PDB file of C-alpha atoms and ligand atoms in Angstrom:
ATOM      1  CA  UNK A   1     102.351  77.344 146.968  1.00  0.00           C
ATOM      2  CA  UNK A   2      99.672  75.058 144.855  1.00  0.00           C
ATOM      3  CA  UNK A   3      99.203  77.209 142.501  1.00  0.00           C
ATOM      4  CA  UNK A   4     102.885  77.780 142.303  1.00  0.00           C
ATOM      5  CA  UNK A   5     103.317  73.989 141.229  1.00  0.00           C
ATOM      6  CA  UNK A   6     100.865  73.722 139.314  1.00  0.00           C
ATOM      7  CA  UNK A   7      98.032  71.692 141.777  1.00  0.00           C
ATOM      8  CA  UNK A   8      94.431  71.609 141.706  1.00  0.00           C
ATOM      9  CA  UNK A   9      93.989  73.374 145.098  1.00  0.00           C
ATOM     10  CA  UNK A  10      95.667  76.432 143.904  1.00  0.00           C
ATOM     11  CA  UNK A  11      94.064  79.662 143.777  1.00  0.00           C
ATOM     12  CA  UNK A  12      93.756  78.783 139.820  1.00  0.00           C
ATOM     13  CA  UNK A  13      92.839  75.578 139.981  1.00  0.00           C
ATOM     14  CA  UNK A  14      96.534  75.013 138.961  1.00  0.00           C
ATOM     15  CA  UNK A  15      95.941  76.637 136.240  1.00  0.00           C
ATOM     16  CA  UNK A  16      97.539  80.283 136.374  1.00  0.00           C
ATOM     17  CA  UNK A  17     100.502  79.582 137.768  1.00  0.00           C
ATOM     18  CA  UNK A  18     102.937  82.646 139.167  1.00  0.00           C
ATOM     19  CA  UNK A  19     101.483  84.836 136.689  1.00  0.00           C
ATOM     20  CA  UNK A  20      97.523  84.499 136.945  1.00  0.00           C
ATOM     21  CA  UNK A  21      96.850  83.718 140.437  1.00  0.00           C
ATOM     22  CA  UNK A  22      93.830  85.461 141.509  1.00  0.00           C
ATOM     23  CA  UNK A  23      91.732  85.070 144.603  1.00  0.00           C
ATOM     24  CA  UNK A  24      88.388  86.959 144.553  1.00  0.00           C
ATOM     25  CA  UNK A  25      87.596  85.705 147.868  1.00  0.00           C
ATOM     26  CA  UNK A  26      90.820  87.793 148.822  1.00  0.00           C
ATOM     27  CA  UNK A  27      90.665  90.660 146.694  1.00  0.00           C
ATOM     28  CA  UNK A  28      93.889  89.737 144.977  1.00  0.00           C
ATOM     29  CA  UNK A  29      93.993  90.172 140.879  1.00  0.00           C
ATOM     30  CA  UNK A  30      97.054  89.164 139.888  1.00  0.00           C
ATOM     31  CA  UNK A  31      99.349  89.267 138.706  1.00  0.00           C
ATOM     32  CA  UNK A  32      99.481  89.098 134.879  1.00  0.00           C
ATOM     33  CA  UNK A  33     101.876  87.485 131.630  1.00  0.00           C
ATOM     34  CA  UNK A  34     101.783  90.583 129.785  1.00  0.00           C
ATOM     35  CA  UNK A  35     104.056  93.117 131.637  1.00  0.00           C
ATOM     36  CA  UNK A  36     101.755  95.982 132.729  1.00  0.00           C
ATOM     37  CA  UNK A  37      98.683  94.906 131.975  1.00  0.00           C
ATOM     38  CA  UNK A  38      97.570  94.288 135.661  1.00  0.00           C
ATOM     39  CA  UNK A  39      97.835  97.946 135.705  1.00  0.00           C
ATOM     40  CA  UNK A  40      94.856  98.511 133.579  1.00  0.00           C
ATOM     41  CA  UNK A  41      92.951  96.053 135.472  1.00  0.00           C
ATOM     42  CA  UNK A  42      94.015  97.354 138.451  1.00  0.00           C
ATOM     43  CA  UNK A  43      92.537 100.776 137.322  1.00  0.00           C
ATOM     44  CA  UNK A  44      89.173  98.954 136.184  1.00  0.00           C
ATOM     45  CA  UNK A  45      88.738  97.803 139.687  1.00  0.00           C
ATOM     46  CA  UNK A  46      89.482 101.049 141.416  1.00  0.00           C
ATOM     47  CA  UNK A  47      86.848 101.564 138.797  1.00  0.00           C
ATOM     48  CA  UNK A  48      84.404  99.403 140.231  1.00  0.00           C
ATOM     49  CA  UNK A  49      84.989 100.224 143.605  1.00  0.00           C
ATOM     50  CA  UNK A  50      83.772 104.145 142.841  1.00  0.00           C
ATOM     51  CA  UNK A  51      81.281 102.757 140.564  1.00  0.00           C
ATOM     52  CA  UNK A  52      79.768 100.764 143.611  1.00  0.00           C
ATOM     53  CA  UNK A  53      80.259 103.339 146.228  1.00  0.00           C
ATOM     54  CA  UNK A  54      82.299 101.663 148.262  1.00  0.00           C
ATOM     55  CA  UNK A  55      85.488 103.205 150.153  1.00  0.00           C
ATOM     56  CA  UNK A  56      87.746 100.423 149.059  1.00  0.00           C
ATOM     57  CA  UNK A  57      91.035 101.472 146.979  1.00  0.00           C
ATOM     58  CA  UNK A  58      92.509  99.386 144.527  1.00  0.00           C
ATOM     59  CA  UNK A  59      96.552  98.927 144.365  1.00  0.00           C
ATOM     60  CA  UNK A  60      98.197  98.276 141.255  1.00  0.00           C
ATOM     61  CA  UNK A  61     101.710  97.089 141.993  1.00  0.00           C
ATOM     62  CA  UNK A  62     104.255  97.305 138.788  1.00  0.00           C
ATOM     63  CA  UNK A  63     108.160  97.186 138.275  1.00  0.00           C
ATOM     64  CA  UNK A  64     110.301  99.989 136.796  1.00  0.00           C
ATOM     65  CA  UNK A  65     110.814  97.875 133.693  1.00  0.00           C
ATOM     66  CA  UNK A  66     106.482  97.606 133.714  1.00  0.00           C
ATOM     67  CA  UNK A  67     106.532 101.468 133.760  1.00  0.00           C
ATOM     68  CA  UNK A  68     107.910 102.150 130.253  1.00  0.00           C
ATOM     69  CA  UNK A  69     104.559 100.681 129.129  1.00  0.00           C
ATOM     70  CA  UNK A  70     101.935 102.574 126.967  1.00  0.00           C
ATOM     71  CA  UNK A  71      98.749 100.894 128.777  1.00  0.00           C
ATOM     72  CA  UNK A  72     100.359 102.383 132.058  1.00  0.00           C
ATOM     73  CA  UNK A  73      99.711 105.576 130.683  1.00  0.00           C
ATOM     74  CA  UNK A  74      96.396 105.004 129.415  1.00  0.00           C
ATOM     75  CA  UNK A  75      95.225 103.881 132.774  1.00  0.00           C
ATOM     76  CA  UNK A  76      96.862 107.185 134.241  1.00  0.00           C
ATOM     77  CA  UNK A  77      94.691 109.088 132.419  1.00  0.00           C
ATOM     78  CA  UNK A  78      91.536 107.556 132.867  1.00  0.00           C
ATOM     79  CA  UNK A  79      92.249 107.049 136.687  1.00  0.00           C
ATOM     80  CA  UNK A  80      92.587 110.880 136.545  1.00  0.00           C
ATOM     81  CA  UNK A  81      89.693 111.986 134.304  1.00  0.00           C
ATOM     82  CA  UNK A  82      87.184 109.933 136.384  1.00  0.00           C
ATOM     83  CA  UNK A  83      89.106 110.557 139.845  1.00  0.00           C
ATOM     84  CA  UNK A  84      89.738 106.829 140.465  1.00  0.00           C
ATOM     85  CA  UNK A  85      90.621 105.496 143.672  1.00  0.00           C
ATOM     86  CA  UNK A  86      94.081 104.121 142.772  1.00  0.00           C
ATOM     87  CA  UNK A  87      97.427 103.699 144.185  1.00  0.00           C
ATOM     88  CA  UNK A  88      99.599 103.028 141.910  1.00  0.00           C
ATOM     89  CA  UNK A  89     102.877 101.265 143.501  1.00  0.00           C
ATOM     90  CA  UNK A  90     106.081 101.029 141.142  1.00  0.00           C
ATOM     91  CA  UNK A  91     108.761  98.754 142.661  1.00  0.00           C
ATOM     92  CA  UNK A  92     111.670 100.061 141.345  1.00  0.00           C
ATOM     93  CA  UNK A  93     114.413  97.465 141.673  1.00  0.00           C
ATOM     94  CA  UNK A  94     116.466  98.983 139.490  1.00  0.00           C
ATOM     95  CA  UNK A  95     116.491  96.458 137.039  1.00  0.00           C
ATOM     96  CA  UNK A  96     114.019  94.157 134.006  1.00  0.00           C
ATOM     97  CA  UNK A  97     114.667  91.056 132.674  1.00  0.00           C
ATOM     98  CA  UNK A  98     117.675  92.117 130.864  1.00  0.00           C
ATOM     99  CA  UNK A  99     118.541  95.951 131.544  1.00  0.00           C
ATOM    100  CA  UNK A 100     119.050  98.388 134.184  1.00  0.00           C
ATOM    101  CA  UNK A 101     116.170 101.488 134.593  1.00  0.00           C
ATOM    102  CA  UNK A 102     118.912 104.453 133.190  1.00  0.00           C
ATOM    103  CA  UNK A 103     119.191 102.057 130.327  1.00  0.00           C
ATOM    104  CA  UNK A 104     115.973 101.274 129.581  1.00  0.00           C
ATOM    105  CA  UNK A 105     113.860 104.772 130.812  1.00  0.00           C
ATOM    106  CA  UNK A 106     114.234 108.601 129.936  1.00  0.00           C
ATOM    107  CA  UNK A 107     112.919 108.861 133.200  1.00  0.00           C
ATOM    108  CA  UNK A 108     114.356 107.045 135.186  1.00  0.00           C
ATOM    109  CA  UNK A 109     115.839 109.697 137.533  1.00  0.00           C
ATOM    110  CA  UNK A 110     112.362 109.978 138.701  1.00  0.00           C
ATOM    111  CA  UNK A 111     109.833 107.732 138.313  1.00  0.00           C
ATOM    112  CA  UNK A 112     107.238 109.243 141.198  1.00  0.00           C
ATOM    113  CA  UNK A 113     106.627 111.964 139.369  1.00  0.00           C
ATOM    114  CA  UNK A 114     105.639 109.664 135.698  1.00  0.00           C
ATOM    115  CA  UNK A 115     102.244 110.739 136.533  1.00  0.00           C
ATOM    116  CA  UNK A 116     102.508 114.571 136.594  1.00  0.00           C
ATOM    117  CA  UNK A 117     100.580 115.035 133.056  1.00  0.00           C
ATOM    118  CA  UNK A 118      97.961 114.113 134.349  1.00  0.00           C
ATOM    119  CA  UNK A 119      98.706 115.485 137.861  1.00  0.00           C
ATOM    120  CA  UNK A 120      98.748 112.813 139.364  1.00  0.00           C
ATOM    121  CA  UNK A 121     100.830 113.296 142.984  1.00  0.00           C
ATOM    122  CA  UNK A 122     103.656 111.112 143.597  1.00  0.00           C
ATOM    123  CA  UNK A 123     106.307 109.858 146.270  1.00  0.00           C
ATOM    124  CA  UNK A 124     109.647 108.426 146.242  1.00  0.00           C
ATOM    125  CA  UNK A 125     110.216 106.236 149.528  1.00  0.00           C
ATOM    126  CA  UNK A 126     112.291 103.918 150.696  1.00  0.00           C
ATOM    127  CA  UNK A 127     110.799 100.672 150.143  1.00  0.00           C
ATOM    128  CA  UNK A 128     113.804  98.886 152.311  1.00  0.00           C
ATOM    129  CA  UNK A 129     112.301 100.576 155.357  1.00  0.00           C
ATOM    130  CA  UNK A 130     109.236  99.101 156.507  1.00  0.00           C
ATOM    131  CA  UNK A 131     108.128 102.513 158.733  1.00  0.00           C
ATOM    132  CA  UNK A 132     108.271 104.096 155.511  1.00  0.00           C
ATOM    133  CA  UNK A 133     106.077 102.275 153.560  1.00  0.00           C
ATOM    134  CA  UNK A 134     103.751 102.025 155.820  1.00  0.00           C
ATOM    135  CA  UNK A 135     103.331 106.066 156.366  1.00  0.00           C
ATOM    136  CA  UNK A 136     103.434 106.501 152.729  1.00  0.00           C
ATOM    137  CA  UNK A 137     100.610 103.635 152.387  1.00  0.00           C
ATOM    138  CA  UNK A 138      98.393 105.540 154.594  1.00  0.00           C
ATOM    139  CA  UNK A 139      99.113 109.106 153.179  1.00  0.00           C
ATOM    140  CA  UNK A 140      97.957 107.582 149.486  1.00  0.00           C
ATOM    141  CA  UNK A 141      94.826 105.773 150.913  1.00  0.00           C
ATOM    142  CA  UNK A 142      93.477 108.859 152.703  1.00  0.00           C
ATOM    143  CA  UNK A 143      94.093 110.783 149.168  1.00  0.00           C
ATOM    144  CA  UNK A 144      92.319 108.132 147.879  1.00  0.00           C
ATOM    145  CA  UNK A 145      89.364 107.656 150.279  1.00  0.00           C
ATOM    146  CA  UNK A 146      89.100 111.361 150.328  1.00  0.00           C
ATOM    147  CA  UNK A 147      87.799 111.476 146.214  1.00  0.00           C
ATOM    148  CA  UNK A 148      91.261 113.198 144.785  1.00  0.00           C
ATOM    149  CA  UNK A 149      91.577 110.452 142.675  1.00  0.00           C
ATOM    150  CA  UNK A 150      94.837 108.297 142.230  1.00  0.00           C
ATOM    151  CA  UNK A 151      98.228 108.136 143.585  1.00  0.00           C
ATOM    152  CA  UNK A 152     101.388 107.577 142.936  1.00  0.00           C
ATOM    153  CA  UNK A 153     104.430 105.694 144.868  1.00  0.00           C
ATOM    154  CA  UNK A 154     107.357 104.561 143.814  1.00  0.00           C
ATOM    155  CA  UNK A 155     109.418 102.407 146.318  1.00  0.00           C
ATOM    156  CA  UNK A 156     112.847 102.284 146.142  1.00  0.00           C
ATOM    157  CA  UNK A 157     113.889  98.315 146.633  1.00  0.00           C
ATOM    158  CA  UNK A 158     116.214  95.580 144.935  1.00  0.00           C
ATOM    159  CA  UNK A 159     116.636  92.100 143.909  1.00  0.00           C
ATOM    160  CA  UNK A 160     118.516  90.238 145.146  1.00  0.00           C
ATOM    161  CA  UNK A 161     118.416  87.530 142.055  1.00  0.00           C
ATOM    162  CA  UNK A 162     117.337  87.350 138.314  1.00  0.00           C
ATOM    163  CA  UNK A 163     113.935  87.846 137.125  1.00  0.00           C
ATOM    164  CA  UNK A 164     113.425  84.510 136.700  1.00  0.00           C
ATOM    165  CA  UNK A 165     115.481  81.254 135.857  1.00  0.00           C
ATOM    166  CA  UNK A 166     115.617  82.817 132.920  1.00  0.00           C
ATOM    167  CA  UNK A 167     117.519  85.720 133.870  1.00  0.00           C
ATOM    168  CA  UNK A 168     121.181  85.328 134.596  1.00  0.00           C
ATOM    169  CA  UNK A 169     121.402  88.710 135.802  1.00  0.00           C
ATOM    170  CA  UNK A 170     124.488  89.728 134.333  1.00  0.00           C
ATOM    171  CA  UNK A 171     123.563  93.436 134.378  1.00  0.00           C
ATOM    172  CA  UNK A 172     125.226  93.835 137.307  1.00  0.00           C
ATOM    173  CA  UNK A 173     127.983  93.397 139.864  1.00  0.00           C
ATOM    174  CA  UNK A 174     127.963  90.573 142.141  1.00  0.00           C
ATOM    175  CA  UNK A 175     129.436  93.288 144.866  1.00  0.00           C
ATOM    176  CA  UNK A 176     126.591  95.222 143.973  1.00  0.00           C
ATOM    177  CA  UNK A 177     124.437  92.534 144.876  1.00  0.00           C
ATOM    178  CA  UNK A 178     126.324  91.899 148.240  1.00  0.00           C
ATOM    179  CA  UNK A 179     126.346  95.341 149.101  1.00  0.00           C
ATOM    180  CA  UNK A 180     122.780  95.661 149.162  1.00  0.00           C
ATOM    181  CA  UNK A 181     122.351  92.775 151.338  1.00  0.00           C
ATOM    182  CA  UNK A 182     124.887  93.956 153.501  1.00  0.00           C
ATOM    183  CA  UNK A 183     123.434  97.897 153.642  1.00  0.00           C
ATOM    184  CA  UNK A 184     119.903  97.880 152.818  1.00  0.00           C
ATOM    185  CA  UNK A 185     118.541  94.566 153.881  1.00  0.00           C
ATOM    186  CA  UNK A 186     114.268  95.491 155.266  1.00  0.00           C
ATOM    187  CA  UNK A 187     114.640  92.089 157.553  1.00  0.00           C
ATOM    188  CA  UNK A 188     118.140  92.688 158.628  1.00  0.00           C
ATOM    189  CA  UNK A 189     117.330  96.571 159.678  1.00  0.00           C
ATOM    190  CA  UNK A 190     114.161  95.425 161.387  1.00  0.00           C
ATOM    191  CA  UNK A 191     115.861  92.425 162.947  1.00  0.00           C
ATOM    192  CA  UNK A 192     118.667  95.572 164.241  1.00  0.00           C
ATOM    193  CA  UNK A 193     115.660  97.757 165.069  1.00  0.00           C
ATOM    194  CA  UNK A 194     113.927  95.284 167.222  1.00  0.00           C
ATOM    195  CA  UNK A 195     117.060  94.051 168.916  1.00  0.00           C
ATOM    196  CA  UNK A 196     117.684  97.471 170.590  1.00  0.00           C
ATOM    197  CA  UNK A 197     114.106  97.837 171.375  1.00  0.00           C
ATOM    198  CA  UNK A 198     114.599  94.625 173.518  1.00  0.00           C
ATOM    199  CA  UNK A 199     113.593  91.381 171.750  1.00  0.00           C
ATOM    200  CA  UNK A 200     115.588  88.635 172.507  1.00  0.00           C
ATOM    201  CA  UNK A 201     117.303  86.068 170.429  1.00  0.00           C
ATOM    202  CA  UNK A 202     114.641  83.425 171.645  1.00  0.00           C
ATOM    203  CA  UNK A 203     112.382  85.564 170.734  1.00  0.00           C
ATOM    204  CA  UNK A 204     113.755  85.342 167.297  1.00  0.00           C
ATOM    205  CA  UNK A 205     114.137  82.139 167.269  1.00  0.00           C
ATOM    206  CA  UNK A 206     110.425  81.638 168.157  1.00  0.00           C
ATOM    207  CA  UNK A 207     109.418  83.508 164.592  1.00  0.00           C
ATOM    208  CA  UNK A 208     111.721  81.824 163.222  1.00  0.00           C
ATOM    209  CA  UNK A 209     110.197  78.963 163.930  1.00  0.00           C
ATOM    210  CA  UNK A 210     106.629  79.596 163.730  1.00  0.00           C
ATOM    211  CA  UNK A 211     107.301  81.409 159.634  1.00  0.00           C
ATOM    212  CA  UNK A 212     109.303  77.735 159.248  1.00  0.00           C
ATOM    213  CA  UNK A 213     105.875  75.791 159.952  1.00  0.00           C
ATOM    214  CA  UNK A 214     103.948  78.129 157.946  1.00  0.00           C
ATOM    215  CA  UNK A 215     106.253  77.446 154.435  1.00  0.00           C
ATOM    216  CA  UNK A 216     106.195  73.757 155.512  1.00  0.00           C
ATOM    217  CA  UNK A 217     102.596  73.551 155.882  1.00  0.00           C
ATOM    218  CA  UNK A 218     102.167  75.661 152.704  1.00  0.00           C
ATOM    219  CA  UNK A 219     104.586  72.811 150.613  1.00  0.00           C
ATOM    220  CA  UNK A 220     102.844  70.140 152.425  1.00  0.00           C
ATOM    221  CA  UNK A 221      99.730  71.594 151.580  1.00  0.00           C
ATOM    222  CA  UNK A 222     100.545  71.895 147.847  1.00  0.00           C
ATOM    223  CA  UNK A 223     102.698  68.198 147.596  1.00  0.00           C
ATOM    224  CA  UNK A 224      99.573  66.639 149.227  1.00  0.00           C
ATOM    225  CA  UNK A 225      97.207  68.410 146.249  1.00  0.00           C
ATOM    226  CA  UNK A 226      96.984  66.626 143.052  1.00  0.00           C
ATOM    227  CA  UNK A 227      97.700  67.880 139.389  1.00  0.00           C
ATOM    228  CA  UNK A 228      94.568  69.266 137.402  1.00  0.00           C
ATOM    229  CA  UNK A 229      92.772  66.224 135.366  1.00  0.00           C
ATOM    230  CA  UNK A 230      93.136  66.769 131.368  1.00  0.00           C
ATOM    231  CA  UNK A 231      89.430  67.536 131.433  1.00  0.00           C
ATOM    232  CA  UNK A 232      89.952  70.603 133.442  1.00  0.00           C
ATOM    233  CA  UNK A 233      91.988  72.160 130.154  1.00  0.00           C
ATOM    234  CA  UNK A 234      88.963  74.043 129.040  1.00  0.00           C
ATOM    235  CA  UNK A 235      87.680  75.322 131.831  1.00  0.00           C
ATOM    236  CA  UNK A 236      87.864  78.677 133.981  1.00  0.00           C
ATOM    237  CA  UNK A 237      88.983  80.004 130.715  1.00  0.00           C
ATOM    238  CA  UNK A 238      85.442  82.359 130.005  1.00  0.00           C
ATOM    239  CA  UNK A 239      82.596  83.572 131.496  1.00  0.00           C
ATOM    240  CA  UNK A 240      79.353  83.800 129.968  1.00  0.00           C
ATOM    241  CA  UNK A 241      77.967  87.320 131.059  1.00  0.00           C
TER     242      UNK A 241
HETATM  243  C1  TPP B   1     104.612  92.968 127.051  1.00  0.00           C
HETATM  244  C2  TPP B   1     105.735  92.117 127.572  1.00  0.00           C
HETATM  245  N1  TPP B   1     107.011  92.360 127.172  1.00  0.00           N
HETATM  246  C3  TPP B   1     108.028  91.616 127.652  1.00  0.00           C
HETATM  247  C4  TPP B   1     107.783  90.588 128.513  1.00  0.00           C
HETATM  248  C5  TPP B   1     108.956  89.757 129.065  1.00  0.00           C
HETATM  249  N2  TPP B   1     109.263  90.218 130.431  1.00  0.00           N
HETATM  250  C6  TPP B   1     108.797  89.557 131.504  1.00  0.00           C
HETATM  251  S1  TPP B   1     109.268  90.298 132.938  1.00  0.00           S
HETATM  252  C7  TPP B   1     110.127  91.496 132.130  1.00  0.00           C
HETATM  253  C8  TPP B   1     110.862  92.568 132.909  1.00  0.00           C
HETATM  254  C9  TPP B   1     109.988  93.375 133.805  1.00  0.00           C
HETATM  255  O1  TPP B   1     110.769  94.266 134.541  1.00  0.00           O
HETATM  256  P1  TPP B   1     110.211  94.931 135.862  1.00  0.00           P
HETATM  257  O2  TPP B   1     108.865  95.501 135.591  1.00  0.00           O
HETATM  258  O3  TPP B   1     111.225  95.867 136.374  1.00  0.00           O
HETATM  259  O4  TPP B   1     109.977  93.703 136.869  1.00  0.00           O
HETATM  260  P2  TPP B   1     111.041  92.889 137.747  1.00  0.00           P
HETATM  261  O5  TPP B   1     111.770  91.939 136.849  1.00  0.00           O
HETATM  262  O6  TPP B   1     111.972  93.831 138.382  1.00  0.00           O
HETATM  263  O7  TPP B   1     110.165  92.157 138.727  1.00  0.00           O
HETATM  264  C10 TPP B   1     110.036  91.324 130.759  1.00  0.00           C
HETATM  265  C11 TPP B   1     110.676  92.200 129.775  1.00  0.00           C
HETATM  266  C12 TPP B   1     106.441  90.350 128.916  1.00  0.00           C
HETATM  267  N3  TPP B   1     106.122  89.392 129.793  1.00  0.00           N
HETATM  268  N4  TPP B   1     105.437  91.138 128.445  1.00  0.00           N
HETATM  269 MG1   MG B   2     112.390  95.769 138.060  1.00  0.00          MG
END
């Protein structure tokens, strides 16, 4: 939430904003301005990892829109050639910025199998259904961890609103839009699931609660942090190697 705004206790430094928030400490590397560009990096850490014989994979998370991208081809190939371990996630919400995915890819039918050039195995799954994810997670991390080299998923999932503020989403039905939170909702079906397994509404109401205190602290957290002094403008920018 500090980067978010902007605040010297962000991840940044305040600096990077939505788009370049990076935590080392956490593993997490973006995030990046140019759309699909964190999937090259993404590769050059799964890069790493192999490189430093460790068993850790990398994930390199892009949008449909992302996928029409020549430098997410380029990485496909050299996570291939060199057997990186790589999952490569493509959130396909069905829309960009300004398009929908039949208008903007050839392939849009289906984008899990993007990588098969370079054979490159890939899985369509519901990415509204949490149990689903998760089993496809763990079949790509044991190809992965197992030296086949990279994999790809692409999750099926929506948006519920624009890209950005900058994005009036007019590509689309609003019915659409309520449709999809009426049908496919992953917090609504788990809520459902849950329910008939027994939780209680006080139960509920006890997350509720707690993931309340947890924004609030997060806000609090980022209000309380002060803006980035002027002579902070040049730094964090490069490092001397
Ligand atoms: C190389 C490049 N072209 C265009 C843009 C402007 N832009 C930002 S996000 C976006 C759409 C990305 O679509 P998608 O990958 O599906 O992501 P989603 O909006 O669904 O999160 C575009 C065109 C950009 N940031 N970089
Ligand atoms: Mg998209």
């Amino acid at each position: 939430m500090a980067e978010l705004t902007g605040r010297k206790d962000g991840y940044s430094h305040g600096k990077g904003g939505s788009m370049h928030m990076f935590s080392r400490e956490k593993n997490f590397y973006g995030g990046h301005g140019i759309v699909g560009a964190q999937v090259a990096i993404g590769t050059g850490l799964a890069f790493a990892n192999k490189y430093r014989g460790t068993d850790e994979v990398g994930v390199a998370y892009f949008g449909e829109g992302a996928a029409q991208q020549g430098q997410v081809y380029e990485s496909f190939n050299l996570a291939a050639l060199h057997k990186l371990p790589c999952i490569y996630v493509i959130e396909n919400n069905r829309y960009g910025m300004g398009t929908s995915v039949e208008r903007s890819s050839a392939a849009a039918h289906n984008l899990s199998e993007i990588g098969a050039p370079w054979k490159i195995p890939g899985r369509k799954v519901d990415g509204m259904d949490l149990f689903a994810v998760h089993e496809a997670a763990q079949e790509a991390v044991a190809y992965c961890r197992a030296g086949k080299g990279p994999f790809l998923l692409e999750m099926e999932t929506y948006r519920y609103r624009g890209h950005s503020m900058s994005d009036p989403a007019r590509y689309r039905d609003r019915s659409e839009v309520e449709e999809m939170r009426r049908t496919r909702d992953p917090i609504e079906a788990l809520h459902k699931l849950l329910s008939e397994k027994g939780t209680s509404d006080e139960e509920f109401k006890e997350i509720d609660v707690e993931v309340k205190q947890i924004v609030n602290d997060a806000a609090e957290f980022a209000q309380n942090s002060p803006e980035p002094d002027l002579s902070e403008l040049w730094t964090d920018i490069l490092v001397e190697a």
